[in-house]
Coordinates of C-alpha atoms and ligand atoms in Angstrom, one line a residue:
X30 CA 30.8 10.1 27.5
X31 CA 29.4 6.5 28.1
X32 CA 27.7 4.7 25.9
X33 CA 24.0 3.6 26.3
X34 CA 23.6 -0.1 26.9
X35 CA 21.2 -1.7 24.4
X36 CA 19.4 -5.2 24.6
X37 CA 21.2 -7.5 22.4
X38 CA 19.0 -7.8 18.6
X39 CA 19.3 -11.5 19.5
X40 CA 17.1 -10.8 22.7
X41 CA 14.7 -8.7 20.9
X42 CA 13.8 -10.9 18.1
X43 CA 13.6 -13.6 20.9
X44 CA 10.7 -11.2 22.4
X45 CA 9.0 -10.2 18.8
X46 CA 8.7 -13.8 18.2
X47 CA 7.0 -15.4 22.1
X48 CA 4.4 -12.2 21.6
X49 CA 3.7 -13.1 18.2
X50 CA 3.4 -16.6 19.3
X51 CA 1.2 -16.2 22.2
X52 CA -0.7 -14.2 19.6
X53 CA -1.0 -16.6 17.5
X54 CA 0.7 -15.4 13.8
X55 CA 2.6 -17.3 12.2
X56 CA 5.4 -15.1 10.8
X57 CA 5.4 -15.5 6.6
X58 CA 9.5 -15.5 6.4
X59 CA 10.8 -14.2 3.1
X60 CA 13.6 -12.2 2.0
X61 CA 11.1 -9.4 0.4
X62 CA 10.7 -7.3 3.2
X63 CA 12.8 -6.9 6.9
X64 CA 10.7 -6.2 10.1
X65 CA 13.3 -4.1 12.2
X66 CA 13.8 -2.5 15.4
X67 CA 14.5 1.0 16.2
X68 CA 15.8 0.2 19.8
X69 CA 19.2 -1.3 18.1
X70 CA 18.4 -0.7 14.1
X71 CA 18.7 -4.4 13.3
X72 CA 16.4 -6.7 11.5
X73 CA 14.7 -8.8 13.5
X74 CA 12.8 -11.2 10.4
X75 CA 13.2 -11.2 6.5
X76 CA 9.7 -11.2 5.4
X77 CA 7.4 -12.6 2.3
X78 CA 5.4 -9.2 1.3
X79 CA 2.7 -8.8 -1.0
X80 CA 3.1 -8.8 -4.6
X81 CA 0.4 -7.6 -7.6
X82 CA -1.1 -11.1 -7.4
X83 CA -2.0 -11.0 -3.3
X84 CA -3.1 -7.4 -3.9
X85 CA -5.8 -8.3 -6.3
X86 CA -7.2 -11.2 -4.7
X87 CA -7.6 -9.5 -1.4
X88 CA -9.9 -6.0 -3.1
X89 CA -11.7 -8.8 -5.0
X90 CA -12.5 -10.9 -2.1
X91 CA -12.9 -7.7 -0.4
X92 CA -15.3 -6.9 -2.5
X93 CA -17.2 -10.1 -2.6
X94 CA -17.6 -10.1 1.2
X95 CA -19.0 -6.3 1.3
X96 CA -22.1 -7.5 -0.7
X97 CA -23.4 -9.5 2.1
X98 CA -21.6 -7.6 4.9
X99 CA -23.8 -4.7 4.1
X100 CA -26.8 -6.6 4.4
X101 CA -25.5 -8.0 8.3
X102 CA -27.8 -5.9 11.0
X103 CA -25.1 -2.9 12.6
X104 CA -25.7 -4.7 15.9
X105 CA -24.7 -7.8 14.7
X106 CA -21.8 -6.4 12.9
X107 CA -20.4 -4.9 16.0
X108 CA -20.4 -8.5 17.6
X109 CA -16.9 -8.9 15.9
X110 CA -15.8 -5.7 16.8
X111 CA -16.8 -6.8 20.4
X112 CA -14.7 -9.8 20.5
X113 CA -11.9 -7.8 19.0
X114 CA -11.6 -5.7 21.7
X115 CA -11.6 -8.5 24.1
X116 CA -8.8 -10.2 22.6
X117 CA -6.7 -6.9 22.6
X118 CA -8.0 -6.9 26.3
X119 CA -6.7 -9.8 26.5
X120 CA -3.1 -9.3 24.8
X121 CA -2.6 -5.7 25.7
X122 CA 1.1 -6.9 26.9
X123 CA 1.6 -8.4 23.8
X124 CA 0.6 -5.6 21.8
X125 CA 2.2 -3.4 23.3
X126 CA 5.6 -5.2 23.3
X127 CA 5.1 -5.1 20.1
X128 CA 5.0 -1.8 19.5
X129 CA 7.9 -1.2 21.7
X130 CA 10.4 -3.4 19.5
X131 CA 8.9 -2.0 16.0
X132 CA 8.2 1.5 16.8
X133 CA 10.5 2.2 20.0
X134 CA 8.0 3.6 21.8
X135 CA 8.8 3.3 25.4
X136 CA 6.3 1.5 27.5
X137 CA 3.9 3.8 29.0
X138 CA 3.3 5.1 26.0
X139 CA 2.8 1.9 23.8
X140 CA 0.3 0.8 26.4
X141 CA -1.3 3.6 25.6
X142 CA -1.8 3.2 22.2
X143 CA -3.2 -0.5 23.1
X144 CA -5.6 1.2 25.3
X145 CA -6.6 3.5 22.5
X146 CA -7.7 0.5 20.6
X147 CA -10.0 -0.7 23.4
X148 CA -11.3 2.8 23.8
X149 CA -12.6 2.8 19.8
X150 CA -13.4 -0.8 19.8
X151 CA -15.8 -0.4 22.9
X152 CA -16.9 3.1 21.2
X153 CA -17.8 1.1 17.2
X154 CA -19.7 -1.4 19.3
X155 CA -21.9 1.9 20.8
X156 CA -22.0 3.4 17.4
X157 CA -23.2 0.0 16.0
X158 CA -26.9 0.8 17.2
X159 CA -26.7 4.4 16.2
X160 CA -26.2 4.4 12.9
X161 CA -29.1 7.3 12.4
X162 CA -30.4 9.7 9.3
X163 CA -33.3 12.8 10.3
X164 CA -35.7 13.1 9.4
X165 CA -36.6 16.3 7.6
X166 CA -39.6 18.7 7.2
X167 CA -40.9 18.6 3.6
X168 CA -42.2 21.8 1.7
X169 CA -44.2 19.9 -0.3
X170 CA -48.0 18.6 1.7
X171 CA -48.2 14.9 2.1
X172 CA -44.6 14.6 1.7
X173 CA -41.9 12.8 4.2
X174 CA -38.1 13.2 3.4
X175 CA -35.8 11.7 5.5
X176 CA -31.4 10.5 5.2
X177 CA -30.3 7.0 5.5
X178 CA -26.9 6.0 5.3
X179 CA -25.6 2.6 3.9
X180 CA -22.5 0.9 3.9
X181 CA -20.0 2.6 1.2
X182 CA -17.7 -0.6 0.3
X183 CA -14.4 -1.4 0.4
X184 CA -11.8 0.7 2.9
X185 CA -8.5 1.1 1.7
X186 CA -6.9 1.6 4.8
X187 CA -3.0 2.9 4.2
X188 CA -1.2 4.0 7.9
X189 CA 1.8 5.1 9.1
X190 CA 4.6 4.1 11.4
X191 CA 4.0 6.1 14.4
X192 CA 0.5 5.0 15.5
X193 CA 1.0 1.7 14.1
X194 CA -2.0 -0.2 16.1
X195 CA -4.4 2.3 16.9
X196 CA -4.5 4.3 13.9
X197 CA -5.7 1.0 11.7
X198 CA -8.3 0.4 14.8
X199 CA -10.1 3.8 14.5
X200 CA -10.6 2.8 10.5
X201 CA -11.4 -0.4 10.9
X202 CA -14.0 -0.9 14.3
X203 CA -15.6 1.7 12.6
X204 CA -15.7 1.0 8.8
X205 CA -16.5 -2.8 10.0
X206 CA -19.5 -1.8 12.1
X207 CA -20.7 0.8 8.9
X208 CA -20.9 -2.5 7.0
X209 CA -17.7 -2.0 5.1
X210 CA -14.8 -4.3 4.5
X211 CA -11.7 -3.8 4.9
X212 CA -7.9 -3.9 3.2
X213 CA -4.8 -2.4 5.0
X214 CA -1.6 -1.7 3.9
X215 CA 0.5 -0.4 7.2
X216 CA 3.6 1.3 7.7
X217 CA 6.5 -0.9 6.0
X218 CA 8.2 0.1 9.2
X219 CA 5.8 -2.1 11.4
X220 CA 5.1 -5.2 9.5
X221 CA 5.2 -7.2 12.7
X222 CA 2.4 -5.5 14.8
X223 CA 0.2 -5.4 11.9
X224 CA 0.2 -9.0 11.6
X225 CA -0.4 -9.3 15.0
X226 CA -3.8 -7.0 14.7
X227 CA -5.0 -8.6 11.5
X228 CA -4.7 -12.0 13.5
X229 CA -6.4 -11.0 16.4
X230 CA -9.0 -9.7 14.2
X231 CA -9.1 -12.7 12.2
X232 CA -9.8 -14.8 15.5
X233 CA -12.8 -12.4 16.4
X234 CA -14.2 -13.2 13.2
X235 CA -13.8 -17.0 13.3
X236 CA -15.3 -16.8 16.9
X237 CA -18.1 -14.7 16.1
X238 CA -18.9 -16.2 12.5
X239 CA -18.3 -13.1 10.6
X240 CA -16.9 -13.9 7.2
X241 CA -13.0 -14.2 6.9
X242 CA -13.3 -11.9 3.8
X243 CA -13.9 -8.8 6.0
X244 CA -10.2 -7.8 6.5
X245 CA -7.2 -8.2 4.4
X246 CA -3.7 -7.1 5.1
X247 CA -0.6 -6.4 2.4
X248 CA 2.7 -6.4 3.7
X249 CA 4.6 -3.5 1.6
X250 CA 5.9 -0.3 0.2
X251 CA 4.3 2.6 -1.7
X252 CA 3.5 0.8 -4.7
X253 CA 1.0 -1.8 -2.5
X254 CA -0.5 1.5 -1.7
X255 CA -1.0 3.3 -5.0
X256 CA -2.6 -0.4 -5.7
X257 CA -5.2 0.6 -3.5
X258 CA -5.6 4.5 -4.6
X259 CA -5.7 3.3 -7.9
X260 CA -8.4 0.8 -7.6
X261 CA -11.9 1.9 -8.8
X262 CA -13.9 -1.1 -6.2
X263 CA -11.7 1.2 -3.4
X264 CA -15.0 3.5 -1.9
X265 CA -12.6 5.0 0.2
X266 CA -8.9 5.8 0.6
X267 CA -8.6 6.8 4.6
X268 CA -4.5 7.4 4.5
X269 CA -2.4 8.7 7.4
X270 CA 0.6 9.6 6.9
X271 CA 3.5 12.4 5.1
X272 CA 1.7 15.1 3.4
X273 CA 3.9 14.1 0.7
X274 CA 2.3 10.9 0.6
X275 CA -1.0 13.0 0.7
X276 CA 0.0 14.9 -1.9
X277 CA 0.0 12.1 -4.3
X278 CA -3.1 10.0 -2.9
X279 CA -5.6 13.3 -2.7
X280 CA -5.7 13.9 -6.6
X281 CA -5.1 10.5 -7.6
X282 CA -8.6 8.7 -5.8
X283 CA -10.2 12.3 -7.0
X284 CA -9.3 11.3 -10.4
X285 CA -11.3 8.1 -10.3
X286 CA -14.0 10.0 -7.8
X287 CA -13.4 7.7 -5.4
X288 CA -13.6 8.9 -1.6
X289 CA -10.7 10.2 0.5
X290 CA -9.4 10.6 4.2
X291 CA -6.4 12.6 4.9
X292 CA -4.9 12.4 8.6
X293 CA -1.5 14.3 6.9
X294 CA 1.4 16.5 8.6
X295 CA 1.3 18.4 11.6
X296 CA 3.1 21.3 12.8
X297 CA 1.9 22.5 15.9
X298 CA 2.1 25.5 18.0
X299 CA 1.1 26.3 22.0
X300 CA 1.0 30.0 22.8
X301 CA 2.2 30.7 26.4
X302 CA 0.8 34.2 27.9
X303 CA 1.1 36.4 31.1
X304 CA -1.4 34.7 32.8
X305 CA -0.1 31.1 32.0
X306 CA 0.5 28.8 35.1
X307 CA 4.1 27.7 34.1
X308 CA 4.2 24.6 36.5
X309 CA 1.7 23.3 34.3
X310 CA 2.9 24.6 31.1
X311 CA 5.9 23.5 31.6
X312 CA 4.9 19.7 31.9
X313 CA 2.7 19.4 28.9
X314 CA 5.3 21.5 27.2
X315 CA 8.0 18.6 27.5
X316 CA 5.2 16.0 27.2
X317 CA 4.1 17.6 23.8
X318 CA 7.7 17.8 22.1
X319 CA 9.4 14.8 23.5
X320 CA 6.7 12.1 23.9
X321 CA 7.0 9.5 21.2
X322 CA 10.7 11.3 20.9
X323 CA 8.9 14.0 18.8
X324 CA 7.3 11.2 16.3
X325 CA 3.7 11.9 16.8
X326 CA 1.6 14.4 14.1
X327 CA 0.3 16.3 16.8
X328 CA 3.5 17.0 18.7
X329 CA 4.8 20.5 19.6
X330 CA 6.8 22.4 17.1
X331 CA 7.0 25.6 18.1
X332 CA 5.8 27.7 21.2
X333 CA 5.2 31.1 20.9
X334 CA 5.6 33.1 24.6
X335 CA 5.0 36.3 25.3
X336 CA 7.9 38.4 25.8
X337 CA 7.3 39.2 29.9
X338 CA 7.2 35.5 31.0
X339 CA 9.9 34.0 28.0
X340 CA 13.1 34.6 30.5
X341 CA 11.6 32.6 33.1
X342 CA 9.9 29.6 31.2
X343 CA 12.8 29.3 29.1
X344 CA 15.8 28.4 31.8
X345 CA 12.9 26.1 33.3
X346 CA 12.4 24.5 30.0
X347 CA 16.3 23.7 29.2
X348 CA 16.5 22.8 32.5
X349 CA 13.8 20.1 31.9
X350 CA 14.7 19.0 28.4
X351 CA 18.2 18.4 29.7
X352 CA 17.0 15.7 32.4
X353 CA 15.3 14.1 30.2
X354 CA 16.0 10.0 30.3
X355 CA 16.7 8.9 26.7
X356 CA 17.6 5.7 25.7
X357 CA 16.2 2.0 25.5
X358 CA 12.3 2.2 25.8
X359 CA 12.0 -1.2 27.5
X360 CA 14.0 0.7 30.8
X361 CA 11.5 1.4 33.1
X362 CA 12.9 5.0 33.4
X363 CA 13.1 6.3 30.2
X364 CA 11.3 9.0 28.9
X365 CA 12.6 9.6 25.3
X366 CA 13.0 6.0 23.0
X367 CA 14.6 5.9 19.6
X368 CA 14.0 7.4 16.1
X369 CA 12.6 5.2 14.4
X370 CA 15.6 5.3 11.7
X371 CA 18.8 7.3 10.9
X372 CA 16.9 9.4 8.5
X373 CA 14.9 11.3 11.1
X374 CA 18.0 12.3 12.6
X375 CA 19.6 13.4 9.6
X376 CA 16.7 16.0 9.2
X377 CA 16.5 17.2 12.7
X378 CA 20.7 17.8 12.2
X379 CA 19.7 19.7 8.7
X380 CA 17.1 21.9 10.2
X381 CA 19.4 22.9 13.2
X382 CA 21.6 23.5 10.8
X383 CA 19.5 25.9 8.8
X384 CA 17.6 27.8 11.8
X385 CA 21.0 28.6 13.3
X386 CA 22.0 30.1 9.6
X387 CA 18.9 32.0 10.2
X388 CA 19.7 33.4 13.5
X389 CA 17.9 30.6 15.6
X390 CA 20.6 30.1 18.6
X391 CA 20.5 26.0 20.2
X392 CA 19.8 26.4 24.0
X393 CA 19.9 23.0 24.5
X394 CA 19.8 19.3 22.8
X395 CA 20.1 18.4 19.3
X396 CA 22.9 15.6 20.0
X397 CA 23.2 12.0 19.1
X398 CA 23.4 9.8 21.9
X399 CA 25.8 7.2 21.9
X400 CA 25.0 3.8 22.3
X401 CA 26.3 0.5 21.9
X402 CA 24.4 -0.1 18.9
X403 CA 25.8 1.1 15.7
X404 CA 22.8 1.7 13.6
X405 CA 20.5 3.1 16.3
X406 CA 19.2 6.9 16.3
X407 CA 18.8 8.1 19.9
X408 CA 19.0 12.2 20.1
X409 CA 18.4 14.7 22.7
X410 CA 15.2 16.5 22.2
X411 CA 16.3 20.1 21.5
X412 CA 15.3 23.8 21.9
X413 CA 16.0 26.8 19.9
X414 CA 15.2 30.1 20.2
X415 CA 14.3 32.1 16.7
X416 CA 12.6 35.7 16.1
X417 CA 10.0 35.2 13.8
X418 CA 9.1 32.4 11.0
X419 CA 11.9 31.3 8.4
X420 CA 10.7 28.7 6.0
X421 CA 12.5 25.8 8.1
X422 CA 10.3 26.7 11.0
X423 CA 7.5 26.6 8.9
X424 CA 8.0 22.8 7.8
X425 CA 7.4 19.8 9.9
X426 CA 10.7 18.0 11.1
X427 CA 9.6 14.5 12.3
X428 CA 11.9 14.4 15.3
X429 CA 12.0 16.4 19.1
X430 CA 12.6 19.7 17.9
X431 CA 11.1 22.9 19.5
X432 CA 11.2 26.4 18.3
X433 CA 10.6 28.7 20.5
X434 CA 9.4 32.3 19.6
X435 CA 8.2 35.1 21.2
X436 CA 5.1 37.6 20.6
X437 CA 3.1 40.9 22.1
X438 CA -0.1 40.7 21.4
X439 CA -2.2 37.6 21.2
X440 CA -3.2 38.6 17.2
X441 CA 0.3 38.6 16.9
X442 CA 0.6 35.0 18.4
X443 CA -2.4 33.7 16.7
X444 CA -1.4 34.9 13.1
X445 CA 2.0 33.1 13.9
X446 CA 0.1 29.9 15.1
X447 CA -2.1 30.4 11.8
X448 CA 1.2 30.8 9.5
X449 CA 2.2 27.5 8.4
X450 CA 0.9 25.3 5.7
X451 CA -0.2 22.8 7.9
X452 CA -3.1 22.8 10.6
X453 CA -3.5 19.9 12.8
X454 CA -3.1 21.1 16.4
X455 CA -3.1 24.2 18.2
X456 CA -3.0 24.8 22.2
X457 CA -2.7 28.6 24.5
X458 CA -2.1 28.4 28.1
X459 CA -3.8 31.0 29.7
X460 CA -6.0 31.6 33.2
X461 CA -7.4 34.8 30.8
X462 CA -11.2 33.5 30.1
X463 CA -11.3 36.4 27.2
X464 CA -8.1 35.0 25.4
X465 CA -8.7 31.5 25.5
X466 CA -12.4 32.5 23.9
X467 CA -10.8 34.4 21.1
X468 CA -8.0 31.6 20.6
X469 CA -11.2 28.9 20.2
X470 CA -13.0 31.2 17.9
X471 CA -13.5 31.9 14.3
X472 CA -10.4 34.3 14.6
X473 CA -8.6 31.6 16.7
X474 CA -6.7 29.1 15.9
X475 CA -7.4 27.4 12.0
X476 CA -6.2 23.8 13.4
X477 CA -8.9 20.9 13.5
X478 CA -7.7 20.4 17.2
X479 CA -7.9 23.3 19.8
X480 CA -6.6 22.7 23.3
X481 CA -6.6 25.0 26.6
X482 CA -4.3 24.5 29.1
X483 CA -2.8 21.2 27.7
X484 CA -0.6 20.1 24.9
X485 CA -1.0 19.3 21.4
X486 CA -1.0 15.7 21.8
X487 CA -3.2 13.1 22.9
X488 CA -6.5 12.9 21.8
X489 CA -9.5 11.0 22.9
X490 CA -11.3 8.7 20.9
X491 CA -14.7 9.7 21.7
X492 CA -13.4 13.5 19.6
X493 CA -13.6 13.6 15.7
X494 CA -9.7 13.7 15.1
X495 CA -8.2 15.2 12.2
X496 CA -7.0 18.8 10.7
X497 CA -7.0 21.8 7.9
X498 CA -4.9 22.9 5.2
X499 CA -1.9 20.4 4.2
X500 CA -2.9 17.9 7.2
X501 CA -5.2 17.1 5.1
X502 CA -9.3 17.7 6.1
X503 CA -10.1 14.2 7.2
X504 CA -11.8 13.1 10.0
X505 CA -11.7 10.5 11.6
X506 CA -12.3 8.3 14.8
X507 CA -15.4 10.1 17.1
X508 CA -18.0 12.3 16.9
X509 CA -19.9 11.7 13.8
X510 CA -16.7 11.0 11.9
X511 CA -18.6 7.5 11.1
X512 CA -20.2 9.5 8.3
X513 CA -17.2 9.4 6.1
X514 CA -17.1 5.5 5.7
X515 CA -21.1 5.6 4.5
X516 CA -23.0 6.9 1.8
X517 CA -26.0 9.1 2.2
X518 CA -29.7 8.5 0.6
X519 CA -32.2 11.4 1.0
X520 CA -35.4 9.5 0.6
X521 CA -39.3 11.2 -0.2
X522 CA -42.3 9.8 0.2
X523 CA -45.1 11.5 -1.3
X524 CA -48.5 9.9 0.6
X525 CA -50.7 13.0 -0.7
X526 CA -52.4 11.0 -3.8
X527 CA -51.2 14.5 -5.8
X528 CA -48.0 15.0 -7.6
X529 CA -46.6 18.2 -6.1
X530 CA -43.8 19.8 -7.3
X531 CA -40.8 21.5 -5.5
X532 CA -40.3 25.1 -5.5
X533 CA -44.1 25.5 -6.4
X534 CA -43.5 24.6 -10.4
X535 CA -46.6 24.1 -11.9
X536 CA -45.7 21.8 -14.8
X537 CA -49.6 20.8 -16.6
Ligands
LIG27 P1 4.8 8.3 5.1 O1 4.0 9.3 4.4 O2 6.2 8.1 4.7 O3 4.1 6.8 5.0 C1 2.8 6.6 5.4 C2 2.2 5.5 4.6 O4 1.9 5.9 3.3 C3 3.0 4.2 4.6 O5 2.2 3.1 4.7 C4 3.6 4.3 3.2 O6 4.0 3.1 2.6 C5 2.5 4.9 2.4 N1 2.8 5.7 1.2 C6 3.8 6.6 1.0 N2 3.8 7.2 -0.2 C7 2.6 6.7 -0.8 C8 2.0 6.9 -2.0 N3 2.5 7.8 -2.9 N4 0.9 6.2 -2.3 C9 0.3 5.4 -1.5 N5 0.9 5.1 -0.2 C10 2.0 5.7 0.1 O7 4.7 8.6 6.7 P2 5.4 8.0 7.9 O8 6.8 8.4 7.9 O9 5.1 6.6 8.1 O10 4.6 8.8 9.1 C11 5.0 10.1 9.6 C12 4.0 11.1 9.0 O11 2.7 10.8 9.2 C13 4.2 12.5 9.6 O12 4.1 13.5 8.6 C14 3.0 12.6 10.6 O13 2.6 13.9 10.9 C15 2.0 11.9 9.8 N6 0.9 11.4 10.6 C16 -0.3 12.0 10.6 C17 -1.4 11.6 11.4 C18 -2.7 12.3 11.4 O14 -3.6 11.8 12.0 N7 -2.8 13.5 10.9 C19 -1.2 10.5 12.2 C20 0.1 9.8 12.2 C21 1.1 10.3 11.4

């Protein structure tokens, strides 16, 4: 079989650097930290990260800047916010380059993610001048009581490789217009395109007049992270990422009562049924499962068809999986970039490995591609049939893996949709108006996301995003997701000249 040909690392770093340029960052060269690329698995910089000493100065001046931030009119706030977006306007290329080289996301889809950061700047500049409480009857006479919500403080924004860009932007256009500050510790994997936001940010605040102080960004690992859980003048800890990772953050911000966001693990199902139109299926189905080469939370794990249409989506499905165009993402026909390491691969191959000791039988994929660079991971996305739910199938494999099972009834399918730890998204294809109620309902799918007649992936902004169960409960991005990054006041007045007691208490 022949080999994939790869741009030369020599050519990429070449590219990292002229959009980082044009950008404007200055890369901090070091030997602490390597910005790579998925597309070959080379380094493209050694990299200065941030040590104990950079962590505390930027919560402190974090800090500092939040006590007159808060005090900044919304509107005014989202001024900065507004300029931001314009400058990503302005660089989408750039951006989006970016995110090619660091998270191998093929084009299309890294303009995308660019896009998505337009789409919740221009939303926080809405929200900026609705930022409203109720107002709410009183039982008392001569009584008004009413909500206001004020700035919380200091966002401790920690993100994850995968949505490296627009992840950071939902937190941050929105925490910035709430009258918060911010400090982000992204991905170690994408050091490159963080720099290139925080800059771009940094320029919309010079421009604009909003204090530098506003934003902060530490290059590093999990320790610069637990920094940030750990720190009591933290109001909130919005983290994306492993439920792992979750695992640890959750309890440890609870400890100190501080405020949490969990945007955690997926593992996401689509029930196909009679009535499904299978054209359609059949293209979010690939879309869902091999988009982002199976690297996104809300991709497709496992689809669950009912037994009288399985023999014909299935030969349409291989059939579909097996053209799929993998290789370099910067090709203007591929369809399925790299893994973002070796280690992705390793446990995709371990969880074939497993369902097939399980009965699970490979129809198709599962393959390393060759290429001509050595320390790339490029795989064909795979499918494999399985009866039933063994504890593999159950887990979340962050790679383009699909399971496919079959069912009778739709209880049956939903109570296999519902049986996994996680609960991020959940999708049914169906023309049935009476089974895509039920599946919406509150004996429907348990996932924070609930999709007819598409896949599990791709949200819009303007949505609050976020699941149940191990991905976590946070909400974030649209809707009135803003409340999470503000604290509440409920306010009385009493204008009646009497004191009068709730609940009737006569205390004289
Ligand atoms: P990861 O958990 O390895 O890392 C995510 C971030 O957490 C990184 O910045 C990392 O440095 C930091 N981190 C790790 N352990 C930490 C700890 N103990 N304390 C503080 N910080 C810590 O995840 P990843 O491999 O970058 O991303 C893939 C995972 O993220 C998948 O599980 C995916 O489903 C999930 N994800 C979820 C959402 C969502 O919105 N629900 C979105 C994107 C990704």
């Amino acid at each position: 079989m022949t080999s994939i040909v790869l741009p030369a690392t020599d050519d990429l770093r070449a590219r990292a650097r002229a959009c980082l340029d044009r950008i404007g960052v200055v890369i901090p060269e070091g030997d602490e930290l390597y910005a790579r690329t998925p597309i070959t698995g080379e380094d493209l910089f050694g990299l200065k990260g941030s040590g104990a000493t950079e962590t505390e100065a930027a919560i402190a001046a974090a800090h500092d800047t939040f006590l007159t931030w808060r005090t900044t009119p919304a509107p005014r706030r989202g001024d900065v916010v507004r300029r931001f977006g314009d400058l990503v306007r302005e660089h989408h290329d750039d951006l989006a380059e970016l995110i090619t080289l660091e998270a191998g996301k093929i084009r299309a889809e890294a303009y995308g993610e660019v896009q998505e950061m337009i789409d919740i700047a221009d939303y926080a500049v809405g929200l900026s001048r609705q930022l409203y409480g109720r107002v709410i009857a009183s039982e008392r006479p001569g009584h008004r009581m009413a909500e206001t919500w004020h700035p919380l403080g200091v966002v401790g924004i920690i993100s994850a490789f995968n949505f490296p860009a627009a992840v950071w932007s939902w937190n941050t256009t929105i925490a910035l217009v709430c009258g918060d500050t911010v400090v982000w510790k992204p991905s170690e994997q994408t050091p490159l395109i963080s720099l290139a936001c925080d800059r771009l940010l940094a320029r919309a605040a010079e421009e604009t007049g909003a204090p530098a102080g506003i934003h902060h960004l530490l290059i590093g690992g999990q320790e610069t992270g637990e920094a940030l859980v750990d720190d009591r003048r933290v109001a909130l800890v919005s983290a994306t990422g492993s439920t792992r990772m979750g695992r640890s953050v959750g309890p440890r911000v609870a400890a100190r009562f501080g405020r949490s966001l969990l945007e955690l693990g997926g593992n996401n199902a689509a029930i196909v049924t009679p009535s499904a139109d299978l054209d359609l299926t059949l293209s979010a189905v690939v879309f869902a499962v091999a988009g982002t080469a199976g690297q996104r939370c809300t991709s497709l794990r496992r689809l669950i068809v009912h037994r009288d249409v399985v023999d014909e989506l299935l030969p349409r499905l291989t059939a579909a999986f097996e053209r799929l165009p993998v290789g370099d993402p910067f090709a203007e026909d591929t369809l399925v970039g790299p893994l973002i390491s070796p280690a992705p691969l390793e446990a995709m191959r371990e969880a074939i490995a497993r369902v097939t000791q399980d009965g699970g039988k490979v129809l198709t994929g599962g393959e390393q591609v060759a290429t001509t660079a050595e320390s790339a991971a490029y795989v064909r996305p795979a499918v494999v049939r399985i009866d039933g739910h063994t504890p593999v199938v159950r887990e979340e494999t962050f790679a383009p893996l699909l399971y496919v099972l079959t069912y009778d009834s739709l209880e049956e399918a939903i109570a296999l949709q519902n049986d996994v730890p996680q609960g991020l998204s959940a999708s049914i294809f169906t023309q049935d108006q009476r089974e895509a109620e039920i599946f919406m309902s509150a004996v429907g799918a348990d996932t924070g996301l609930v999709n007819v007649n598409l896949g599990t992936s791709g949200a819009e902004v303007g949505g609050a995003f976020g699941g149940e169960k191990e991905t976590g409960g946070g909400r974030a991005c649209g809707s009135d997701a803003w409340h999470a990054y503000m604290r509440r006041s409920t306010s009385v007045v009493n204008y009646s000249g009497e004191v009068a007691l709730a609940q009737n208490i006569s205390f004289s």
